[in-house]
Short mmCIF file of C-alpha atoms and ligand atoms in Angstrom, two decimals:
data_model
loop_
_atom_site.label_atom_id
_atom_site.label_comp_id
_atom_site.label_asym_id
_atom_site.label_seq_id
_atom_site.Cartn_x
_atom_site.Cartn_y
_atom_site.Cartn_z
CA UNK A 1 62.79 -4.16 -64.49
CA UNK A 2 60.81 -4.22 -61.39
CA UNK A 3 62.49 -1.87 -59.00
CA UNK A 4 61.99 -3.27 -55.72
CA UNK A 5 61.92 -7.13 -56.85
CA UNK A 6 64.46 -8.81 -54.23
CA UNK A 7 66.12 -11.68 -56.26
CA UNK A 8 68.77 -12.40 -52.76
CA UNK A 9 64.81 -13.65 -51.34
CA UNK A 10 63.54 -15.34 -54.61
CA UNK A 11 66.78 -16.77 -55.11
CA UNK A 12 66.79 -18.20 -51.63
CA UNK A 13 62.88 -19.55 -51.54
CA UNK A 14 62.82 -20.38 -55.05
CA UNK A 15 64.28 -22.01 -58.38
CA UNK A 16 67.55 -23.50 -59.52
CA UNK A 17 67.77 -23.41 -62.34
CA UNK A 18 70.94 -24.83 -63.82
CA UNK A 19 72.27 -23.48 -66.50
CA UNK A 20 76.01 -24.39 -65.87
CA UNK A 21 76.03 -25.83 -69.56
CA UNK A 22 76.35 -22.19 -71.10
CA UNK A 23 78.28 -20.79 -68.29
CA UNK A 24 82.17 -20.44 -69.29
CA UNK A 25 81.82 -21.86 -72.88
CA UNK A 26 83.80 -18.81 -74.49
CA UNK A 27 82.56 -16.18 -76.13
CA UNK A 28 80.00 -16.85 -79.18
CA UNK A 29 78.73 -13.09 -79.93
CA UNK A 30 75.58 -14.79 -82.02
CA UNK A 31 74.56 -16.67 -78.85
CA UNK A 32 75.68 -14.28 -75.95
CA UNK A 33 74.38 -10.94 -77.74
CA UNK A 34 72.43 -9.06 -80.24
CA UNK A 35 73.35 -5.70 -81.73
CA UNK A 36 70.73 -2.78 -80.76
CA UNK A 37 72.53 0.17 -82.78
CA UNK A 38 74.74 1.58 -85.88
CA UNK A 39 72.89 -1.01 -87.88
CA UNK A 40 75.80 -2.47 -90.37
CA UNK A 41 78.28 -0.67 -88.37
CA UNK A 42 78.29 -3.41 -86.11
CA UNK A 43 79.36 -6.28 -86.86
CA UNK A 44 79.85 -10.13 -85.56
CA UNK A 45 82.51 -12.07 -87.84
CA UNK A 46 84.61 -15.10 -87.71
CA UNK A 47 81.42 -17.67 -87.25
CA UNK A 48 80.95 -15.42 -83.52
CA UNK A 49 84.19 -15.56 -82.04
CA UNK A 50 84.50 -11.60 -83.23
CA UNK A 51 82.54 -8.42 -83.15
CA UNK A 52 83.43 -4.73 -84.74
CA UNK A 53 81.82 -1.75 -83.81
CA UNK A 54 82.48 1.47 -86.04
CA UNK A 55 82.00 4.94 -85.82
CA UNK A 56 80.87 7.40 -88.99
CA UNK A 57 80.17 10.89 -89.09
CA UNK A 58 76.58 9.31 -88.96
CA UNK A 59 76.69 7.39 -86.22
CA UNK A 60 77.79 4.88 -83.81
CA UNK A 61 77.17 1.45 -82.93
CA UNK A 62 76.50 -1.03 -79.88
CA UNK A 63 75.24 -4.24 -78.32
CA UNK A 64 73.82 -5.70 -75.44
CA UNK A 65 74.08 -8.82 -73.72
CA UNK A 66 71.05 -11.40 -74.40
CA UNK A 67 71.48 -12.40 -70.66
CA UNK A 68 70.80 -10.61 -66.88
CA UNK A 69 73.51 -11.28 -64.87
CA UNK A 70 73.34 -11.26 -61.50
CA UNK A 71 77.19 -11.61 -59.66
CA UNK A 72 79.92 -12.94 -61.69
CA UNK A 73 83.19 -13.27 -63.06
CA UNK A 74 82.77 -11.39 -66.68
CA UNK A 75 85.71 -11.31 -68.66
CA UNK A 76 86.26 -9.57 -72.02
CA UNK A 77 89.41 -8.55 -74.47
CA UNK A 78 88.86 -5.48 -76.36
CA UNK A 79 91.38 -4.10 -78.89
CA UNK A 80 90.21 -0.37 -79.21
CA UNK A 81 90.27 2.23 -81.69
CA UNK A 82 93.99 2.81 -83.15
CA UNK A 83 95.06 5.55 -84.51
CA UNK A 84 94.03 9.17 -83.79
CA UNK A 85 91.11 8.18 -81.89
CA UNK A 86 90.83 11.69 -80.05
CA UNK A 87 86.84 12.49 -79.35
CA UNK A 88 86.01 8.50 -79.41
CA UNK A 89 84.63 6.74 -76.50
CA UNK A 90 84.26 3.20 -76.34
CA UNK A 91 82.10 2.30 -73.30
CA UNK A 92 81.85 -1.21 -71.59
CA UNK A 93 79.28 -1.99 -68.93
CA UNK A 94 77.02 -3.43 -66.85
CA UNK A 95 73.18 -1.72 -65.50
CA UNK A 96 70.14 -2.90 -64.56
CA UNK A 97 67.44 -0.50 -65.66
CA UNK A 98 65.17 2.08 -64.28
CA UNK A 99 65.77 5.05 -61.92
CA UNK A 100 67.58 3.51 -59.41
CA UNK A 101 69.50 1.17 -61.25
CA UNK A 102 72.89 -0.38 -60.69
CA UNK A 103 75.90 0.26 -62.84
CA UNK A 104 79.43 -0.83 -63.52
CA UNK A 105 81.53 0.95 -65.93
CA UNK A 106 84.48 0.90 -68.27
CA UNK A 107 85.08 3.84 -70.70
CA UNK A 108 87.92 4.56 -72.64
CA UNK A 109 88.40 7.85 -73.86
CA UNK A 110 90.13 7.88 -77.40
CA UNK A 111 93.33 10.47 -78.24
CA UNK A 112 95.55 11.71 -80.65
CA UNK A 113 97.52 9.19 -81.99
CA UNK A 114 100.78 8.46 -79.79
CA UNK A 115 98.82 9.79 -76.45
CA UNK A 116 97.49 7.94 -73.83
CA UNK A 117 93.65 6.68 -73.85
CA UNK A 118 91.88 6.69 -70.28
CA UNK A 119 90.35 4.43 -68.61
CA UNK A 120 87.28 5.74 -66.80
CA UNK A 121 85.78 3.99 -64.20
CA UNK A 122 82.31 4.54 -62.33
CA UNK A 123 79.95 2.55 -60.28
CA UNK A 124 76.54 3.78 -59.61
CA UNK A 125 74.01 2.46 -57.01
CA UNK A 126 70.34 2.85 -56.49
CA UNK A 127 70.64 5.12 -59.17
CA UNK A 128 73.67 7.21 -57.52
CA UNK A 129 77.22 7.08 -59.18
CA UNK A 130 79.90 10.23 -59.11
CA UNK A 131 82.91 7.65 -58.45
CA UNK A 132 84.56 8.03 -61.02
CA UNK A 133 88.47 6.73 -60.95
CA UNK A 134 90.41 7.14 -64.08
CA UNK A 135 93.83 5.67 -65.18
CA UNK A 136 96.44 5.27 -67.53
CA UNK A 137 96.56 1.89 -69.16
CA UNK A 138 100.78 0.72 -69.00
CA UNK A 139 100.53 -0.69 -72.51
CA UNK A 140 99.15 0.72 -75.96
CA UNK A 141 95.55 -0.72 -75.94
CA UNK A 142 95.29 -0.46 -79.74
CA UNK A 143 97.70 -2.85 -80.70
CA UNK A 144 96.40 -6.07 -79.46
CA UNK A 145 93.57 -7.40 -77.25
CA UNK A 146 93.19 -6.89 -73.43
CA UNK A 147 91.02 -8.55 -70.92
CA UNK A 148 88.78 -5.80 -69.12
CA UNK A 149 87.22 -8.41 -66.26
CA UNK A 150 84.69 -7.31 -63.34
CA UNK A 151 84.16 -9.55 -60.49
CA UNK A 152 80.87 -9.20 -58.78
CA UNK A 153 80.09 -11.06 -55.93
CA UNK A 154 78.23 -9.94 -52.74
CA UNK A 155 81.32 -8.88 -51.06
CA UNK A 156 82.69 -6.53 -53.39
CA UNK A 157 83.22 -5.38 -57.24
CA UNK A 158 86.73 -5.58 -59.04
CA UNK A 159 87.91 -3.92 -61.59
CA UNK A 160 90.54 -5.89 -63.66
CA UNK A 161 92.91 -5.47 -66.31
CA UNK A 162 94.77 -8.00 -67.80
CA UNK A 163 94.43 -10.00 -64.70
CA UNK A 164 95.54 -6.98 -62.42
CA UNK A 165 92.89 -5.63 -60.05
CA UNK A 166 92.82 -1.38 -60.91
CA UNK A 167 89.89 -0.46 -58.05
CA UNK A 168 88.15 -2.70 -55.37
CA UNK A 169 84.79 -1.40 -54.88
CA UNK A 170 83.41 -3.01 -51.51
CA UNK A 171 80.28 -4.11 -50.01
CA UNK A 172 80.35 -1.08 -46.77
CA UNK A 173 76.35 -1.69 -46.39
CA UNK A 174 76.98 -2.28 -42.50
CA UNK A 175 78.04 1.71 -43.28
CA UNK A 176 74.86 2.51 -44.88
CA UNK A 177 76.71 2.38 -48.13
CA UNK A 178 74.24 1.07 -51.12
CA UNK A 179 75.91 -2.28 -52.50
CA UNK A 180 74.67 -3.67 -56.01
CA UNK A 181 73.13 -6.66 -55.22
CA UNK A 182 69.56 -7.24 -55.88
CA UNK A 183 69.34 -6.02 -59.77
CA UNK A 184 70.70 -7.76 -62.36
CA UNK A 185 72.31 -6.03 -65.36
CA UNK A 186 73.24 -6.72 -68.72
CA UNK A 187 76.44 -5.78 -70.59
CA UNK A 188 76.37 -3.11 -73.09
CA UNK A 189 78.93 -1.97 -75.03
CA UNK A 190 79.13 1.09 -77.44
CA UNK A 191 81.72 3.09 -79.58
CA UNK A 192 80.32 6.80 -80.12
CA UNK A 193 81.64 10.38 -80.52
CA UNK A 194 81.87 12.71 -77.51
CA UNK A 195 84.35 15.20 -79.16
CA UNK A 196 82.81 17.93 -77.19
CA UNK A 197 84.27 16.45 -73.83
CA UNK A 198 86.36 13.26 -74.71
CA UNK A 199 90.05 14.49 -75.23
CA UNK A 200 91.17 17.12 -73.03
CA UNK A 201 88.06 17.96 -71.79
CA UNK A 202 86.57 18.70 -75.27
CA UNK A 203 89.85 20.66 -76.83
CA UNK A 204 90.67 18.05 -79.22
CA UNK A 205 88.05 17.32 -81.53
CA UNK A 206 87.44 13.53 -83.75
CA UNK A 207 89.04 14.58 -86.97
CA UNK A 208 86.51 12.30 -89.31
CA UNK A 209 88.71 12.20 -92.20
CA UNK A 210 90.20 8.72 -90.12
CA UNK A 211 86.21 7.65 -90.20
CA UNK A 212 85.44 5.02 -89.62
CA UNK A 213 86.76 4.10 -86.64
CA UNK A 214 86.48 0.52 -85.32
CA UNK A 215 86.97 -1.41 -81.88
CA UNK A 216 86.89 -5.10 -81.41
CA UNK A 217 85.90 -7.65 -79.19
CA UNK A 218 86.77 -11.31 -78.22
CA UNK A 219 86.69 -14.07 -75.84
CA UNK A 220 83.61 -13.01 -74.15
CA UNK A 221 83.54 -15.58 -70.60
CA UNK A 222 80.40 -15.54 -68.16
CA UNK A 223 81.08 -16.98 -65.41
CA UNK A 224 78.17 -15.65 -63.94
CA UNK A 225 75.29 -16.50 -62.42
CA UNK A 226 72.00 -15.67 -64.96
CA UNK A 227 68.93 -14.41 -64.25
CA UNK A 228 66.17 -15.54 -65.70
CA UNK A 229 61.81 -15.34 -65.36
CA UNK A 230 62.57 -13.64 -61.94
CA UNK A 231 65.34 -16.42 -60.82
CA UNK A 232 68.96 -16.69 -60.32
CA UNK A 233 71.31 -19.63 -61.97
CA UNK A 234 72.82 -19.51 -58.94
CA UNK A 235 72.10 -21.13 -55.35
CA UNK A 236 73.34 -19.12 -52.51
CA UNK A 237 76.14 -20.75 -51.53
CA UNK A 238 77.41 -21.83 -54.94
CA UNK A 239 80.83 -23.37 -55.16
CA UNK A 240 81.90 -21.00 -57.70
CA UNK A 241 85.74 -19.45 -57.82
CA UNK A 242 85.24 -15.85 -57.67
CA UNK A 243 81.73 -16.51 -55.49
CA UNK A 244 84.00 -15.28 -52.06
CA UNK A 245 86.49 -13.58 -53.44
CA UNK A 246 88.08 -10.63 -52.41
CA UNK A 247 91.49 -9.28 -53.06
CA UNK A 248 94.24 -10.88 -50.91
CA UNK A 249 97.53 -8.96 -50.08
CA UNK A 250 99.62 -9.81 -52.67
CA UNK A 251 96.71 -8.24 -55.32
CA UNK A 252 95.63 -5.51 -52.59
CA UNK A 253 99.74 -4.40 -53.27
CA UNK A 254 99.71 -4.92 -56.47
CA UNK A 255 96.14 -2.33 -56.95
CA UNK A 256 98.01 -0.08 -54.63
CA UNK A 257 100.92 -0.19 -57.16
CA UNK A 258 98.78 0.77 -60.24
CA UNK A 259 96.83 3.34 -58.52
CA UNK A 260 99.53 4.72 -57.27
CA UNK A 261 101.53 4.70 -60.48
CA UNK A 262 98.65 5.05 -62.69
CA UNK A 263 95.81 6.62 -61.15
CA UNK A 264 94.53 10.11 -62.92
CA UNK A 265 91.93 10.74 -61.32
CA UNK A 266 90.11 9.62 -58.08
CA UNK A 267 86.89 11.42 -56.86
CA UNK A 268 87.71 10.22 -53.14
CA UNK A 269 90.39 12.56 -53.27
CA UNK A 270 88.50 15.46 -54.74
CA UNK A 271 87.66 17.80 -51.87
CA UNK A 272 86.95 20.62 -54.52
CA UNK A 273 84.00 18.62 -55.86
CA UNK A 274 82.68 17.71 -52.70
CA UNK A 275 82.77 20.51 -50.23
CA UNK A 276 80.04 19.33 -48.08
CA UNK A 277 82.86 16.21 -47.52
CA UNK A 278 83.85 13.10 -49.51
CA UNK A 279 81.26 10.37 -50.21
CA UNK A 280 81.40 8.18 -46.77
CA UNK A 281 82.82 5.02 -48.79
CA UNK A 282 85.96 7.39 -49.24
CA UNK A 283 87.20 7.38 -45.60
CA UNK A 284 86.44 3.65 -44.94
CA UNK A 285 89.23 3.12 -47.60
C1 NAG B 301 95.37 12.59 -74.05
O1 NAG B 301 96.71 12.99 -74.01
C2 NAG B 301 96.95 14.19 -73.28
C3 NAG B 301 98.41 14.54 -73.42
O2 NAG B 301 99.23 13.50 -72.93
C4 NAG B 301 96.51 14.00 -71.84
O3 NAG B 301 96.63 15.22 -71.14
C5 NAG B 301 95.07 13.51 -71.78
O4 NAG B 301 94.70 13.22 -70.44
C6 NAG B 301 94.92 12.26 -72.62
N1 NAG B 301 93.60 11.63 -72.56
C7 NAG B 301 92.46 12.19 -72.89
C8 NAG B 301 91.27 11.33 -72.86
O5 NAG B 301 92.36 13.35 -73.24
#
């Protein structure tokens, strides 16, 4: 990816290109991706409405969306790794590519059977991330499928579970604050080993007798504008749902209520880390 290409301008001068016939047709893994590692591991089933990644001794497994994306409503349901899934992580995302790309992240760190995963958040820009927010999920992810959504529009990224917003990450660039906006990214997903940090900071280790383990995916939905030979599906403008969203204050209470009650970790409260003071998006929140 060209670092310094500025779809906002193309997208405004140029081409538009409408793709709307592919946008929110549910999730066909054969069409919407292609698998780029673990070889067999991963697998698309059910004619494309299903996809398994596993996780041997050998190796891992992952895939990567066939589209760029540029802003969005994304959703997808996961059902992860049940079991004693201590030293697993099963990461969900979004980047563009090259040194100062743009990322959006979900990980979920795996545990001993009966203890809680976590959700790990981050969001990187122009390369930079360290904002990581982490959380307990209030139901047993293993047991049936979720819907992990990000909403991505110029005015901020949101973080969704199940419909609930967990973290609100907004567009501060009147602050100086980078805002994820001119790179597109596609969606990668992987389940790998990462016993020597996962679970309690790298205490528990994957006990590979319970090998292989396996996550699942369904109901993939883009609605999201794509980007394609250097142009956006989407007109500035675009009458689109989530295109001006933000959180109102009925779902700004109800994030408050989950961070509050579920929130492990926030770096914008972690003065040890930063001595030198909190990032500046911190005290705008
Ligand atoms: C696993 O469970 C333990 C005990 O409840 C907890 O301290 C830890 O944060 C959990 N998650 C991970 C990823 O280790």
């Amino acid at each position: 990816m060209a670092g310094n290409a500025s779809p906002l301008s193309s997208l405004s001068m140029a081409v538009f290109i409408l793709v709307s016939l592919k946008i929110a047709s549910a999730g066909d893994f054969y069409r919407d991706f292609d698998i780029t590692w673990g070889g067999s591991r991963a697998q698309v089933l059910n004619s494309g409405q299903l996809l398994k990644l596993s996780l041997d001794r050998t190796s891992g497994s992952g895939f990567q969306s066939k589209n760029e994306y540029l802003f969005g409503k994304i959703d997808m349901q996961l059902k992860l790794v049940p079991g004693n899934s201590a030293g697993t992580v099963t990461a969900y995302y979004f980047s563009s590519q090259g040194p100062t790309h743009d990322e959006i992240d979900f990980e979920f760190l795996g545990n001993l059977s009966g203890d809680p995963y976590t959700l790990h958040t981050n969001v990187y820009t122009q390369g930079k991330g360290n904002r990581e927010q982490q959380f307990r999920l209030w139901f047993d992810p293993t047991i049936n499928f979720h819907t992990y959504s990000i909403l991505w529009n110029p005015k901020n990224i949101i973080f969704l579970v199940d419909g609930t917003p967990v973290r609100d990450f907004k567009n501060l660039e009147s602050r100086g604050i980078a805002f994820p906006k001119n790179q597109p990214m596609r969606i990668y997903s992987s389940l790998w080993d990462a016993e020597d940090w996962a679970t309690r900071g790298g205490l528990v280790k994957t006990d590979w007798t319970k090998a292989p383990f396996t996550a699942t995916y369904q109901n993939f939905v883009a609605d999201a504008c794509i980007w394609s030979s250097g142009a956006s599906s989407c007109a500035p403008g675009i009458n689109r749902l989530w295109w001006n969203q933000e959180l109102d204050s009925t779902s700004e209470e109800r994030m408050r209520f989950i961070q509050r009650n579920y929130m492990i970790y926030n770096y914008c409260t972690d003065t040890r880390r930063f001595p030198q003071g909190l990032p500046p998006e911190c005290s705008v929140a």
